[in-house]
Amino acid sequence: MPPPLGGRPGGAPPPPPRATAAGLSTVIVEGELVGGECSYWACEPSKALLRPALLRADASRVPGLDPAAAGPLKTAAVLAHRDRMAAHWNDDDQVEWLKTAGVDLQRGHGRLDGPRRVAVTTPDGGTVHLRARHAVAVCTGSGAALPDLPDLAALRPWTSREATSAPQPPGRLVIVGAGVVATEMATAWQALGSEVTLLARGTRLLPQLEPFAGELVADRLREAGADLRFGVTVATAARTGGEVRLTLSDGGRLAADEILFATGRAPRTGDIGLETVGLTPGDWLTTDDTLTVTAVPGDWLYAVGDVNGRALLTHQGKYQARIAGAVIAARACGSPLDTGRWSPHAGTADTAAVPQVVFTDPEIAGVGLTTVEARRTGRRVDVVDYDLGHVAGALQHHPGYRGRARALIDPDRRTLVGATFAGPGVAELLHSATVAITGEIPIERLWHAVPPFPTISEVWLRLLETYRDQRGQATFSRTQPLAA
Ligand SMILES: Cc1cc2nc3c(=O)[nH]c(=O)nc-3n(C[C@H](O)[C@H](O)[C@H](O)COP(=O)(O)OP(=O)(O)OC[C@H]3O[C@@H](n4cnc5c(N)ncnc54)[C@H](O)[C@@H]3O)c2cc1C
């Protein structure tokens, strides 16, 4: 069974026992580094840059620690830590992991070459032809989507790759965008000493998330010294004498040392032979919940990870790889698929419970629906808000804690369908919400999940009490059976 095209994390093969049990062999085709974007230019290096920044921000608010914590970060040490976390852009360890998992590796650029076939252009210019008995999984990920500005090559802008691997903080950094990459990189580089100016097209940061998330992050970025400008885009941009010079849509002018375009992602499908199987190069690959590409007959082509556009996050790509692996193995054995909601052959979580943490100051952690999404899709939800600063555990975290939590409850099924937490240290709260949503735990039962005192997780109790106060005393008096 060739590929995945593209090596990990979305391209993680089915776990060896499953593949072995099904008698399948697997080869990964990788054109760059085994481990993909996450390991070298995304999650790992960005979180390594952010950890000291967030820890310093937290520590500087704790009595007794503040003077010690408020000083400048040791840039060289932070960057050395980042380099280690990106494995010095060397994939030897991951190649070793592939070997122990019994997966073959073919280096080179892979292209589909008709049904079940892949042609690989090898680093020495040769061609290797692979033929799959069962399946080909396209796991080629996504790359930065750049705006349509003239002479972009001469501008030499940063994308997320340069922003996560730069050898030094730039003196002045302009960031175009307001999403996760823009806000995380603004947080990191401002903390490392750059003067950051962030240009947002819309009226707020993190527009896909609950509005309070972007507001809290904007406040903290401003306090850290970043210049945030809203309702503005780049009209012209040029690099002159080593300096980036911009004119803005509002007529303003800006100069900087580097410019980062954090303006979205595009699927890496431009040169992977999609035309040989009747698909359009450059398109996202649409799949059903079994991760099978729906527009190609024969149930042999799968798309896993960013490239299918379902949820552009490492953990979702790995989840999809587990589901796709089970589907491929079942089909190879001639076993029937079990594709009902939350079944072994359906990636239900992609549409019901995608957890995401934004590692800004403060952290933002969300899973499932937001009010923005509920409004967009016409879904009826009860919205419950609570000020995290009133939770005893948050005040133990540090005095003056600022944060907020929101729960979305399906009023008919009486289960949680969405949760967002914004505040220092909330990332680790998120999995409890993910479990509540995927388990479809009735709120009557959640009432009995006692949060320990004094932790930030007491916000669960406060949210439920607030819901009871909104809905009346009878809210938790009914005993409902757990969802099947
Ligand atoms: C700055 C930044 C920070 C992020 N932080 C997080 C985070 O904290 N948590 C999180 O969950 N997600 C994060 N993400 C998202 C995460 O990086 C992606 O969701 C994830 O990398 C997608 O995995 P993938 O396997 O689909 O694709 P990729 O990781 O892009 O891997 C695709 C692989 O395919 C290879 N390839 C492509 N085309 C070919 C070809 N034709 N032939 C052979 N090989 C090919 C590539 O070389 C690459 O190795 C972040 C993204 C960015 C940009």
GROMACS .gro file of N, CA and C in nm, residues 305-367:
model
  189
  305GLY      N    1  -0.509   1.504   0.717
  305GLY     CA    2  -0.433   1.622   0.763
  305GLY      C    3  -0.482   1.749   0.697
  306ASP      N    4  -0.400   1.853   0.705
  306ASP     CA    5  -0.441   1.985   0.655
  306ASP      C    6  -0.500   1.980   0.515
  307VAL      N    7  -0.446   1.890   0.430
  307VAL     CA    8  -0.480   1.893   0.287
  307VAL      C    9  -0.629   1.872   0.262
  308ASN      N   10  -0.702   1.812   0.359
  308ASN     CA   11  -0.846   1.794   0.336
  308ASN      C   12  -0.928   1.911   0.393
  309GLY      N   13  -0.863   2.005   0.458
  309GLY     CA   14  -0.931   2.126   0.505
  309GLY      C   15  -1.030   2.103   0.618
  310ARG      N   16  -1.035   1.983   0.676
  310ARG     CA   17  -1.136   1.955   0.779
  310ARG      C   18  -1.105   2.027   0.910
  311ALA      N   19  -0.980   2.027   0.952
  311ALA     CA   20  -0.941   2.095   1.077
  311ALA      C   21  -0.789   2.104   1.074
  312LEU      N   22  -0.735   2.222   1.055
  312LEU     CA   23  -0.591   2.235   1.028
  312LEU      C   24  -0.512   2.236   1.159
  313LEU      N   25  -0.502   2.120   1.220
  313LEU     CA   26  -0.432   2.105   1.348
  313LEU      C   27  -0.364   1.969   1.351
  314THR      N   28  -0.247   1.963   1.412
  314THR     CA   29  -0.171   1.839   1.416
  314THR      C   30  -0.251   1.724   1.477
  315HIS      N   31  -0.312   1.750   1.595
  315HIS     CA   32  -0.380   1.639   1.662
  315HIS      C   33  -0.499   1.588   1.580
  316GLN      N   34  -0.563   1.677   1.502
  316GLN     CA   35  -0.674   1.628   1.419
  316GLN      C   36  -0.620   1.546   1.303
  317GLY      N   37  -0.505   1.587   1.247
  317GLY     CA   38  -0.443   1.508   1.140
  317GLY      C   39  -0.408   1.368   1.190
  318LYS      N   40  -0.357   1.362   1.314
  318LYS     CA   41  -0.319   1.231   1.369
  318LYS      C   42  -0.444   1.147   1.397
  319TYR      N   43  -0.549   1.211   1.444
  319TYR     CA   44  -0.677   1.142   1.465
  319TYR      C   45  -0.728   1.087   1.332
  320GLN      N   46  -0.723   1.172   1.229
  320GLN     CA   47  -0.769   1.128   1.097
  320GLN      C   48  -0.684   1.010   1.048
  321ALA      N   49  -0.552   1.014   1.077
  321ALA     CA   50  -0.466   0.903   1.034
  321ALA      C   51  -0.508   0.774   1.103
  322ARG      N   52  -0.549   0.784   1.231
  322ARG     CA   53  -0.594   0.663   1.301
  322ARG      C   54  -0.722   0.608   1.236
  323ILE      N   55  -0.814   0.701   1.204
  323ILE     CA   56  -0.941   0.657   1.142
  323ILE      C   57  -0.913   0.600   1.003
  324ALA      N   58  -0.836   0.675   0.922
  324ALA     CA   59  -0.808   0.629   0.785
  324ALA      C   60  -0.736   0.494   0.788
  325GLY      N   61  -0.643   0.479   0.883
  325GLY     CA   62  -0.570   0.351   0.895
  325GLY      C   63  -0.667   0.237   0.919
  326ALA      N   64  -0.766   0.260   1.008
  326ALA     CA   65  -0.863   0.154   1.038
  326ALA      C   66  -0.951   0.126   0.916
  327VAL      N   67  -0.987   0.231   0.843
  327VAL     CA   68  -1.072   0.214   0.723
  327VAL      C   69  -0.996   0.134   0.617
  328ILE      N   70  -0.869   0.174   0.594
  328ILE     CA   71  -0.789   0.106   0.491
  328ILE      C   72  -0.771  -0.041   0.528
  329ALA      N   73  -0.740  -0.066   0.654
  329ALA     CA   74  -0.719  -0.204   0.697
  329ALA      C   75  -0.848  -0.286   0.681
  330ALA      N   76  -0.962  -0.225   0.719
  330ALA     CA   77  -1.090  -0.298   0.708
  330ALA      C   78  -1.121  -0.328   0.561
  331ARG      N   79  -1.104  -0.227   0.477
  331ARG     CA   80  -1.135  -0.252   0.334
  331ARG      C   81  -1.041  -0.357   0.276
  332ALA      N   82  -0.913  -0.351   0.317
  332ALA     CA   83  -0.816  -0.448   0.264
  332ALA      C   84  -0.854  -0.590   0.305
  333CYS      N   85  -0.913  -0.604   0.424
  333CYS     CA   86  -0.953  -0.738   0.473
  333CYS      C   87  -1.092  -0.777   0.426
  334GLY      N   88  -1.159  -0.687   0.356
  334GLY     CA   89  -1.296  -0.716   0.314
  334GLY      C   90  -1.395  -0.709   0.427
  335SER      N   91  -1.359  -0.642   0.537
  335SER     CA   92  -1.452  -0.630   0.651
  335SER      C   93  -1.546  -0.513   0.627
  336PRO      N   94  -1.669  -0.523   0.679
  336PRO     CA   95  -1.761  -0.410   0.662
  336PRO      C   96  -1.715  -0.290   0.744
  337LEU      N   97  -1.745  -0.169   0.695
  337LEU     CA   98  -1.711  -0.049   0.770
  337LEU      C   99  -1.823  -0.015   0.868
  338ASP      N  100  -1.781   0.038   0.982
  338ASP     CA  101  -1.877   0.086   1.082
  338ASP      C  102  -1.866   0.238   1.082
  339THR      N  103  -1.956   0.306   1.012
  339THR     CA  104  -1.938   0.449   0.987
  339THR      C  105  -2.039   0.537   1.060
  340GLY      N  106  -2.110   0.481   1.157
  340GLY     CA  107  -2.203   0.564   1.235
  340GLY      C  108  -2.127   0.669   1.313
  341ARG      N  109  -2.201   0.768   1.365
  341ARG     CA  110  -2.139   0.873   1.446
  341ARG      C  111  -2.057   0.812   1.559
  342TRP      N  112  -1.937   0.860   1.578
  342TRP     CA  113  -1.843   0.815   1.681
  342TRP      C  114  -1.804   0.668   1.665
  343SER      N  115  -1.813   0.614   1.544
  343SER     CA  116  -1.775   0.474   1.520
  343SER      C  117  -1.628   0.467   1.479
  344PRO      N  118  -1.570   0.345   1.480
  344PRO     CA  119  -1.426   0.334   1.453
  344PRO      C  120  -1.385   0.383   1.315
  345HIS      N  121  -1.481   0.386   1.220
  345HIS     CA  122  -1.444   0.425   1.083
  345HIS      C  123  -1.500   0.562   1.045
  346ALA      N  124  -1.526   0.647   1.142
  346ALA     CA  125  -1.581   0.780   1.112
  346ALA      C  126  -1.508   0.886   1.194
  347GLY      N  127  -1.459   0.988   1.127
  347GLY     CA  128  -1.388   1.097   1.195
  347GLY      C  129  -1.485   1.201   1.249
  348THR      N  130  -1.574   1.157   1.337
  348THR     CA  131  -1.681   1.244   1.387
  348THR      C  132  -1.626   1.367   1.460
  349ALA      N  133  -1.516   1.349   1.533
  349ALA     CA  134  -1.463   1.461   1.613
  349ALA      C  135  -1.428   1.582   1.525
  350ASP      N  136  -1.393   1.557   1.399
  350ASP     CA  137  -1.358   1.669   1.310
  350ASP      C  138  -1.471   1.771   1.298
  351THR      N  139  -1.594   1.724   1.312
  351THR     CA  140  -1.706   1.817   1.297
  351THR      C  141  -1.775   1.848   1.430
  352ALA      N  142  -1.748   1.770   1.535
  352ALA     CA  143  -1.821   1.792   1.661
  352ALA      C  144  -1.734   1.845   1.774
  353ALA      N  145  -1.606   1.812   1.772
  353ALA     CA  146  -1.526   1.843   1.892
  353ALA      C  147  -1.379   1.861   1.856
  354VAL      N  148  -1.347   1.969   1.787
  354VAL     CA  149  -1.206   1.996   1.754
  354VAL      C  150  -1.148   2.087   1.862
  355PRO      N  151  -1.054   2.036   1.942
  355PRO     CA  152  -0.993   2.122   2.044
  355PRO      C  153  -0.878   2.203   1.985
  356GLN      N  154  -0.866   2.326   2.032
  356GLN     CA  155  -0.756   2.410   1.984
  356GLN      C  156  -0.708   2.500   2.097
  357VAL      N  157  -0.576   2.508   2.112
  357VAL     CA  158  -0.520   2.602   2.209
  357VAL      C  159  -0.441   2.708   2.133
  358VAL      N  160  -0.464   2.833   2.165
  358VAL     CA  161  -0.383   2.942   2.111
  358VAL      C  162  -0.291   2.984   2.224
  359PHE      N  163  -0.160   2.973   2.199
  359PHE     CA  164  -0.062   2.994   2.306
  359PHE      C  165  -0.020   3.140   2.314
  360THR      N  166  -0.118   3.226   2.336
  360THR     CA  167  -0.094   3.368   2.352
  360THR      C  168  -0.101   3.402   2.501
  361ASP      N  169  -0.076   3.529   2.534
  361ASP     CA  170  -0.101   3.578   2.669
  361ASP      C  171  -0.229   3.661   2.663
  362PRO      N  172  -0.340   3.614   2.722
  362PRO     CA  173  -0.356   3.487   2.790
  362PRO      C  174  -0.378   3.373   2.690
  363GLU      N  175  -0.367   3.249   2.743
  363GLU     CA  176  -0.397   3.134   2.658
  363GLU      C  177  -0.547   3.132   2.625
  364ILE      N  178  -0.575   3.084   2.505
  364ILE     CA  179  -0.714   3.065   2.464
  364ILE      C  180  -0.731   2.917   2.432
  365ALA      N  181  -0.834   2.857   2.489
  365ALA     CA  182  -0.855   2.714   2.465
  365ALA      C  183  -1.002   2.693   2.433
  366GLY      N  184  -1.028   2.634   2.318
  366GLY     CA  185  -1.167   2.616   2.278
  366GLY      C  186  -1.189   2.480   2.215
  367VAL      N  187  -1.311   2.430   2.226
  367VAL     CA  188  -1.348   2.303   2.161
  367VAL      C  189  -1.496   2.309   2.125
   0.00000   0.00000   0.00000
